[in-house]
CSV table of C-alpha atoms in Angstrom, one decimal:
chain,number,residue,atom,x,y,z
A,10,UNK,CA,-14.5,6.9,29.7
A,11,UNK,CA,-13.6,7.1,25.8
A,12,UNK,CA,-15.9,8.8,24.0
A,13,UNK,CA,-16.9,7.1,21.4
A,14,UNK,CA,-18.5,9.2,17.7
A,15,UNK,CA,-21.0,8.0,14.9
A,16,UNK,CA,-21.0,8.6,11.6
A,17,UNK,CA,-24.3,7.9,9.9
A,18,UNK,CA,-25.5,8.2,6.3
A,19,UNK,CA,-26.9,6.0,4.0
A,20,UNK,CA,-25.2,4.3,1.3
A,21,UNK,CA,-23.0,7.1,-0.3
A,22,UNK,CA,-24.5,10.0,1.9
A,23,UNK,CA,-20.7,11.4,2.5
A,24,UNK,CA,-19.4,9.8,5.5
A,25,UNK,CA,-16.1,8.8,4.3
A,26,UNK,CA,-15.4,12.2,3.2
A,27,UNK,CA,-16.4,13.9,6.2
A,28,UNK,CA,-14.7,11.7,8.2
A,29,UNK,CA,-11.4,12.4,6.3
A,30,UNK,CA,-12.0,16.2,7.2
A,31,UNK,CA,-12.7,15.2,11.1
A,32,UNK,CA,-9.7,12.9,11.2
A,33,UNK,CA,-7.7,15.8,9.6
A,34,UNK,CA,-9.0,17.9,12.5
A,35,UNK,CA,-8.4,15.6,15.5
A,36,UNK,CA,-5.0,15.4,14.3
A,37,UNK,CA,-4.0,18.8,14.3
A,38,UNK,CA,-5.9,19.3,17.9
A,39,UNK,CA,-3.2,16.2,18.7
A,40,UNK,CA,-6.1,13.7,19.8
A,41,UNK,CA,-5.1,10.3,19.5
A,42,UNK,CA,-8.0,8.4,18.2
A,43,UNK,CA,-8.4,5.4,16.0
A,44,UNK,CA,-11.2,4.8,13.2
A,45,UNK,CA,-13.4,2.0,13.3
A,46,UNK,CA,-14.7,0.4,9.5
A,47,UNK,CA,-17.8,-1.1,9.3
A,48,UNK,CA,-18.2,-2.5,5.2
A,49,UNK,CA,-21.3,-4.1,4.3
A,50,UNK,CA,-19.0,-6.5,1.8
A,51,UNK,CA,-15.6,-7.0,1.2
A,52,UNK,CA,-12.7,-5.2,3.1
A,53,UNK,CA,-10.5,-2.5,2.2
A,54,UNK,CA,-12.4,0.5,0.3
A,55,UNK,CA,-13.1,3.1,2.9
A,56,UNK,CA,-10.1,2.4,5.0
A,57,UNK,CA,-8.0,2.9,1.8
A,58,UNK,CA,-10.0,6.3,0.8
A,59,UNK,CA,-9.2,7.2,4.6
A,60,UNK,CA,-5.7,6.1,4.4
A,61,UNK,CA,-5.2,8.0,0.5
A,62,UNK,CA,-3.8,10.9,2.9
A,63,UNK,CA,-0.8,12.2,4.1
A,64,UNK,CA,-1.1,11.6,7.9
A,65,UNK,CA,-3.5,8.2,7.7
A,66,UNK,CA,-5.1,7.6,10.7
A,67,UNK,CA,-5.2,4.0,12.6
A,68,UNK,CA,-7.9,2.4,10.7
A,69,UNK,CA,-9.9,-0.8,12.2
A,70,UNK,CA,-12.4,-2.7,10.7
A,71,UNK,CA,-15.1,-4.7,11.0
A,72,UNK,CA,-16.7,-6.5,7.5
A,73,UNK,CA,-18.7,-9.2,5.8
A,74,UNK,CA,-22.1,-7.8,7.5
A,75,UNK,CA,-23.4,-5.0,9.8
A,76,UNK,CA,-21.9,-3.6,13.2
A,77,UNK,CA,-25.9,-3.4,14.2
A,78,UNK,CA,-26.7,-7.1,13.1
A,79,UNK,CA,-24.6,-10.0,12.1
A,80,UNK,CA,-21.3,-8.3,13.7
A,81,UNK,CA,-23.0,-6.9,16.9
A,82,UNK,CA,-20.6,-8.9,19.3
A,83,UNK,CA,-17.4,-8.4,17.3
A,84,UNK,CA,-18.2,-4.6,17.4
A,85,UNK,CA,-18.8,-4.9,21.1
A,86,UNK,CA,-15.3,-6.6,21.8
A,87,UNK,CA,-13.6,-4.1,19.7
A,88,UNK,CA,-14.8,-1.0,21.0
A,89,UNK,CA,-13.6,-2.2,24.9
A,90,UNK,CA,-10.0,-3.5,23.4
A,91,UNK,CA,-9.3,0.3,21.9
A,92,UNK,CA,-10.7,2.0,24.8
A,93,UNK,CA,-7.7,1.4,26.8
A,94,UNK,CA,-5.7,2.6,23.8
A,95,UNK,CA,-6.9,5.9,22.2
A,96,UNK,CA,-8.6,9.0,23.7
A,97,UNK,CA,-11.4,8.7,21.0
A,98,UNK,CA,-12.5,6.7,18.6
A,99,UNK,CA,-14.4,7.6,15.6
A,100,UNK,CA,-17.1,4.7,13.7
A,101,UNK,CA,-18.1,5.0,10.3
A,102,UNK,CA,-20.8,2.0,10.3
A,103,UNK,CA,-21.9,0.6,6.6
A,104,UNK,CA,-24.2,2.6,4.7
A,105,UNK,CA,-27.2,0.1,6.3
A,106,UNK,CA,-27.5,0.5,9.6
A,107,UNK,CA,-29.8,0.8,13.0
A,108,UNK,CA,-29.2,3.2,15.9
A,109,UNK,CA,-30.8,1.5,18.4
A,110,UNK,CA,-28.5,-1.5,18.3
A,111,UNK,CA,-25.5,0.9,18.8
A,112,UNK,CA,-27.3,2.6,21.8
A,113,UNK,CA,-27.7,-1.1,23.2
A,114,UNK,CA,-23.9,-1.3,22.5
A,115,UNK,CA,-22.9,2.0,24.2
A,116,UNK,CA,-25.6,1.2,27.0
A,117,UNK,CA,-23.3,-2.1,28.2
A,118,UNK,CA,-19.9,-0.2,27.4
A,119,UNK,CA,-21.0,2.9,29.2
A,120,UNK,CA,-22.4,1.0,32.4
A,121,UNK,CA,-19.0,-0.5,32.8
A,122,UNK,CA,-16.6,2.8,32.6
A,123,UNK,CA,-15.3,1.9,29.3
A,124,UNK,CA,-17.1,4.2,26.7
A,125,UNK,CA,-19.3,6.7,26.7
A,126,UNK,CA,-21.1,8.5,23.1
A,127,UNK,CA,-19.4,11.4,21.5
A,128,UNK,CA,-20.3,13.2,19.0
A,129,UNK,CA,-23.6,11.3,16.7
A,130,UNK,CA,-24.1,12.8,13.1
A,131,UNK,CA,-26.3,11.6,10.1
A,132,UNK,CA,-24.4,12.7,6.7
A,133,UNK,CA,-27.7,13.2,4.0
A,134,UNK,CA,-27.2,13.6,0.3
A,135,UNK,CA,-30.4,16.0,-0.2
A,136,UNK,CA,-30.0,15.1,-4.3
A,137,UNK,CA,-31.1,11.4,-3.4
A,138,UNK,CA,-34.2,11.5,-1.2
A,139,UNK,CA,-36.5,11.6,-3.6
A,140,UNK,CA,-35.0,8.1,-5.5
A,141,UNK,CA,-35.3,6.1,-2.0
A,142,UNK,CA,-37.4,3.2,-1.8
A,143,UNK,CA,-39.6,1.9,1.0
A,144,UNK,CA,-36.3,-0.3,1.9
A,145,UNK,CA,-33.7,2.8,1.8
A,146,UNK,CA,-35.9,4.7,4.2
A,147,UNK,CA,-36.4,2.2,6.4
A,148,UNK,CA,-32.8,2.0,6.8
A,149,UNK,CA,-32.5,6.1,6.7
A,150,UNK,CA,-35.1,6.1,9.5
A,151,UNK,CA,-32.4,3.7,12.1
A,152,UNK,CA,-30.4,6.1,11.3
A,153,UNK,CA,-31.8,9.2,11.7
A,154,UNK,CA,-34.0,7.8,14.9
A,155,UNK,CA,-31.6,8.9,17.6
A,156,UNK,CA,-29.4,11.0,16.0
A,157,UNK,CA,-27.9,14.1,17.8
A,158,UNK,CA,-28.4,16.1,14.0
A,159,UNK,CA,-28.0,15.8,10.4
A,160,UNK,CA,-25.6,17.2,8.3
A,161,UNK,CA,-26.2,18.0,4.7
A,162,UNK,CA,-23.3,16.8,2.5
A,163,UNK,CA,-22.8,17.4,-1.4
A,164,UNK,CA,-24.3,20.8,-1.2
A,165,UNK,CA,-20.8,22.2,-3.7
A,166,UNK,CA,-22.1,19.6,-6.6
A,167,UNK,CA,-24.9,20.2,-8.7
A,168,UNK,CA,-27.6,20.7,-9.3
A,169,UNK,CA,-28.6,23.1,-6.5
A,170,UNK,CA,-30.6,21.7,-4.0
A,171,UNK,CA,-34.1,22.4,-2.9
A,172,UNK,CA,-33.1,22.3,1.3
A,173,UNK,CA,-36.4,23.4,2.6
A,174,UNK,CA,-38.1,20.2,0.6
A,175,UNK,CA,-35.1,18.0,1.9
A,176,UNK,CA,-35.6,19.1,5.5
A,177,UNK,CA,-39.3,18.2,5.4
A,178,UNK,CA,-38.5,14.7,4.3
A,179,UNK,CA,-36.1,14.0,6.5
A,180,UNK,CA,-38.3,15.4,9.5
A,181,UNK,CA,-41.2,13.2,7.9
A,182,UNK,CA,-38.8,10.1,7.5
A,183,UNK,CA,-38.3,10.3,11.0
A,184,UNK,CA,-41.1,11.8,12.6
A,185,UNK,CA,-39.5,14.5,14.4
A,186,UNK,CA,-40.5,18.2,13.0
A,187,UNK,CA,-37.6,19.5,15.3
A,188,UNK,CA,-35.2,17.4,14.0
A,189,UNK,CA,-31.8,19.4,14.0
A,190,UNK,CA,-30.1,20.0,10.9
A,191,UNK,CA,-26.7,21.3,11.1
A,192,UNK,CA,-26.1,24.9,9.6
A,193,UNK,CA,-23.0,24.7,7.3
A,194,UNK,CA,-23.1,22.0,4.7
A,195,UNK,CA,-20.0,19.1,4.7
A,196,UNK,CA,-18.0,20.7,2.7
A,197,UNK,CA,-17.9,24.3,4.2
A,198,UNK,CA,-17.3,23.3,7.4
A,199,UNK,CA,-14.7,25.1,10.2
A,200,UNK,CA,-12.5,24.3,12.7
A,201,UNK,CA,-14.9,26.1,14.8
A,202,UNK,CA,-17.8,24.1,13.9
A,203,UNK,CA,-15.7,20.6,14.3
A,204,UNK,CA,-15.3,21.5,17.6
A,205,UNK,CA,-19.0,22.5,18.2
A,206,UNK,CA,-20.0,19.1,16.6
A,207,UNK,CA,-18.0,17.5,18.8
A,208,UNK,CA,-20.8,18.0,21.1
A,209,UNK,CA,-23.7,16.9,19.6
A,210,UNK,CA,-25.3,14.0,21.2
A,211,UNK,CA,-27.8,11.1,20.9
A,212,UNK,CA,-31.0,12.6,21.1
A,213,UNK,CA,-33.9,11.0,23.3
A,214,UNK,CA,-36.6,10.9,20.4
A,215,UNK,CA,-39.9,8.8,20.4
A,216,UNK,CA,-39.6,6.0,17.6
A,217,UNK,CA,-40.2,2.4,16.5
A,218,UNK,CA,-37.8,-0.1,17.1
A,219,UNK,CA,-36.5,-1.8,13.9
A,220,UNK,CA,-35.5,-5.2,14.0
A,221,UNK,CA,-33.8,-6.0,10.6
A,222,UNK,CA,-31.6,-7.9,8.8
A,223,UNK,CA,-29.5,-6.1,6.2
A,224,UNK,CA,-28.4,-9.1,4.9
A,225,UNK,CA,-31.8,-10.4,3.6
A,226,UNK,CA,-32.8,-6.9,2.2
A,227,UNK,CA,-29.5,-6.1,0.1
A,228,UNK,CA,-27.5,-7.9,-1.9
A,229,UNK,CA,-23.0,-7.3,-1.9
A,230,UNK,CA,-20.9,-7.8,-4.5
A,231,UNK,CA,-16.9,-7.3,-4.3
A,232,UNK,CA,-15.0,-7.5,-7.7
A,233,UNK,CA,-11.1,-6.7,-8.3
A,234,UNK,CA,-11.1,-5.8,-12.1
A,235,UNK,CA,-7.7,-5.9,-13.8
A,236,UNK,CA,-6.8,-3.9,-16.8
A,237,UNK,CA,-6.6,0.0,-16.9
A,238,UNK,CA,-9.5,2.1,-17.5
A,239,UNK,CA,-10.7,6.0,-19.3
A,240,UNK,CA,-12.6,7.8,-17.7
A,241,UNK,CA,-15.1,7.5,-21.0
A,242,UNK,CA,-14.9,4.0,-20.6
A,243,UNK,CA,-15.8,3.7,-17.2
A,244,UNK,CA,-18.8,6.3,-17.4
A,245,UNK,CA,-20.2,4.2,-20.4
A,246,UNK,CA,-19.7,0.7,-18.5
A,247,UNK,CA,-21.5,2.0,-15.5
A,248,UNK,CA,-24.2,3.5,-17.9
A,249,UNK,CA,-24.5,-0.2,-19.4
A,250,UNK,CA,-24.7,-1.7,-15.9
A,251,UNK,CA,-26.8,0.3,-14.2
A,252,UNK,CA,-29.8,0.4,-17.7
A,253,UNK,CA,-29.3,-3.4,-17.8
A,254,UNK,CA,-32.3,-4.7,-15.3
A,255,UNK,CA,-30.1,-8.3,-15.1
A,256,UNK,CA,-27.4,-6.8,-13.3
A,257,UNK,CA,-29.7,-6.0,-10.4
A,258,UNK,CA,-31.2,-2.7,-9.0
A,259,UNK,CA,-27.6,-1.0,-8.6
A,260,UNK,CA,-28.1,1.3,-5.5
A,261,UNK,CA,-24.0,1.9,-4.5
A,262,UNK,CA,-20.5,0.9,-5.7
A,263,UNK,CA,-17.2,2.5,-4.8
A,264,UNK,CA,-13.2,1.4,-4.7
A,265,UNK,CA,-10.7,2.0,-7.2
A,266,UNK,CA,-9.5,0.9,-11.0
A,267,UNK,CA,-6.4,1.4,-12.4
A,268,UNK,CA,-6.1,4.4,-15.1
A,269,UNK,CA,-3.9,5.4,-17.8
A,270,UNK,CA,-0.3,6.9,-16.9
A,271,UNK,CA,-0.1,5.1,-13.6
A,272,UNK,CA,-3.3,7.0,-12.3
A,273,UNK,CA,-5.9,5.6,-10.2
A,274,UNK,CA,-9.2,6.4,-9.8
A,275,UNK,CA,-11.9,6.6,-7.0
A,276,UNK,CA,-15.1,5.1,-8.1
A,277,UNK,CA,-18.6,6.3,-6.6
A,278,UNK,CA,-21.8,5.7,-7.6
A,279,UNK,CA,-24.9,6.3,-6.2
A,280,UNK,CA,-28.2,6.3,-7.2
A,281,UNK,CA,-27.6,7.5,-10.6
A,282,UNK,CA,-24.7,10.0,-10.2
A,283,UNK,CA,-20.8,8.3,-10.8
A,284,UNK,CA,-18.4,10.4,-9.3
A,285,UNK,CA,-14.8,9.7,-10.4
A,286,UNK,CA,-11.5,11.4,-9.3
A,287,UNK,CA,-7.9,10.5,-9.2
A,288,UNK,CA,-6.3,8.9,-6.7
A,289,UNK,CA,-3.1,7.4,-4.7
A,290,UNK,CA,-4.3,4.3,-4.5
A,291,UNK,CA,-3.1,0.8,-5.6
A,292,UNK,CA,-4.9,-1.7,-5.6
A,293,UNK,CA,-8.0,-2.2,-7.9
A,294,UNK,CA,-11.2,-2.6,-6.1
A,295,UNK,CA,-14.9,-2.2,-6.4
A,296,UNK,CA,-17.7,-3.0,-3.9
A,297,UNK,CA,-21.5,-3.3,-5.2
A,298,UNK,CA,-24.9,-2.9,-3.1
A,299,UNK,CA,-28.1,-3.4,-4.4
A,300,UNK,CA,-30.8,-5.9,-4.9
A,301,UNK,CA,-30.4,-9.2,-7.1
A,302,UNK,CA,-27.0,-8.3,-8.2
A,303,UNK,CA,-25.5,-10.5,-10.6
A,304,UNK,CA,-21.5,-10.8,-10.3
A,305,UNK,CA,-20.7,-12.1,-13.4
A,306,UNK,CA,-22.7,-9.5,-16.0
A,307,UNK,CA,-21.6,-6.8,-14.2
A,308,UNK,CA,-17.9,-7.9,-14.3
A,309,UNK,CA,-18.3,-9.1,-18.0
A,310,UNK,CA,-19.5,-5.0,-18.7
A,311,UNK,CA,-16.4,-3.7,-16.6
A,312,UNK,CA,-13.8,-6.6,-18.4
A,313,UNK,CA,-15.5,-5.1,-22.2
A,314,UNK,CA,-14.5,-1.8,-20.9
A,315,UNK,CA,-10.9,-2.3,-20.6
A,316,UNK,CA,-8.8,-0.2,-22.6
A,317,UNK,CA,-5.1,-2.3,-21.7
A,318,UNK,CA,-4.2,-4.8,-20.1
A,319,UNK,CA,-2.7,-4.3,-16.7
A,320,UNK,CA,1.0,-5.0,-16.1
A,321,UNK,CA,1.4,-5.5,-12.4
């Protein structure tokens, strides 16, 4: 059977960038796997961060709604047509997501021969557990529920922080005071410990089943913004959008805008904190979650931030 690996977080926890470090490893191990995409909105911005690299990897994907919800089946059909294909594959579910509904998956796929779990990880941005709400922890604790371990991402950008406080929250989120938490932060990580991670499993733990809807507890928002962008610009349009209560409760956006020189950049937001960095990409992108977004202010802030028209 084909093992198949999870990649948990919440919304801008890390995965992606983990999963370009895994990928990297697998491939120089000479695995053949493929990646499976699960966006919450539009199409295209995670496969195109995983596929920003020299070697990308085959990238599948699965959008419009949740892998543990509205795209249950879909997921279900995909996972048995790569089986026969790939020695591994790797899924990198939407920010929002439940556990139990990809153990009911693996259950089906693993009593007929096809797959079997591999490796299950929850990425955690320690920086943002304070600012989650009731609805962000409810989503955190489907993910954390049967999780083999967590691993602590964003550990290399400050400020510094406070680990022993962010292991007792995720323990309390969870209800689990043995919860494992994996040793070397994201961005330190080995060969040596890819290979140990490799086999970390589900874990058995006592919990509530969810039964949820992400669809009727967040809102998604996919914009293609023309026009090139500084980075001052861009850091005081997100500062405009995400002070101004009428664009919504802002909670993650990410994809790409075209810079001066021919530069793009990659866009991440979370909970406060916009991360930007250049990039190959080319094609201008940006995906919003939150609550009561509203398209058109939050484009008319990103169109006043323009700096020159774009010419492609």
């Amino acid at each position: 059977m084909v093992p198949v690996d999870l990649i948990t977080g919440f919304l801008g926890a890390g995965k992606t960038t983990f999963l370009q470090k895994y990928t990297d490893y697998l491939a120089r191990q000479g695995i053949r796997f493929a990646v499976v995409e699960n966006e919450f909105g539009a199409a295209g911005v995670d496969t195109a961060a995983l596929q920003a690299g020299g070697q990308p990897p085959a990238v599948y994907e699965l959008t419009g709604g949740c892998i543990c919800c509205t795209l249950k089946q879909s997921f279900h059909e995909m996972l048995s047509g790569l089986a026969g294909r790939y020695a591994r594959i790797l899924v990198e579910p939407s920010g929002l997501f439940n556990l139990d509904d990809f153990n009911e998956v693996m259950y089906v796929l693993e009593h007929d021969g096809i797959c079997c779990p591999g490796l299950c990880l929850t990425v955690v941005d320690p920086h943002t557990l304070p600012e989650l709400d009731t609805d962000a922890q409810r989503t955190l604790y489907g993910e954390l529920c049967t999780t083999g371990a967590v691993l602590w991402s964003k550990l290399d950008v400050p400020p510094k922080a406070d680990l022993q406080a962010a292991a007792q929250a995720v323990r309390a989120i969870v209800g689990d005071p043995e919860l494992p938490i994996w040793p070397v932060p994201s961005h330190a990580l080995t060969d040596a410990d890819f290979a140990a991670l490799m086999q970390v499993r589900p874990a058995s733990r006592v919990h509530d089943r969810l039964v949820i809807n992400h669809r009727m507890l967040f809102d998604s928002v996919m914009l293609r913004p023309r026009g090139r962008y500084t980075e001052a610009g861009l850091r005081a349009a997100f500062g405009r959008i995400t002070s101004d209560p009428a664009c919504g409760e802002i909670l993650r956006a990410k994809g790409f805008l075209s810079g001066p020189d021919g530069v793009f950049w990659q866009v991440n937001y979370t909970l406060g904190a916009l991360g930007l960095a250049p990039s190959p990409a080319a094609r201008p992108m940006l995906n919003w979650i939150g609550h009561g977004l509203d398209r058109a202010r939050i484009k008319a802030y990103l169109e006043d931030a323009v700096e020159a028209p774009d010419k492609t």
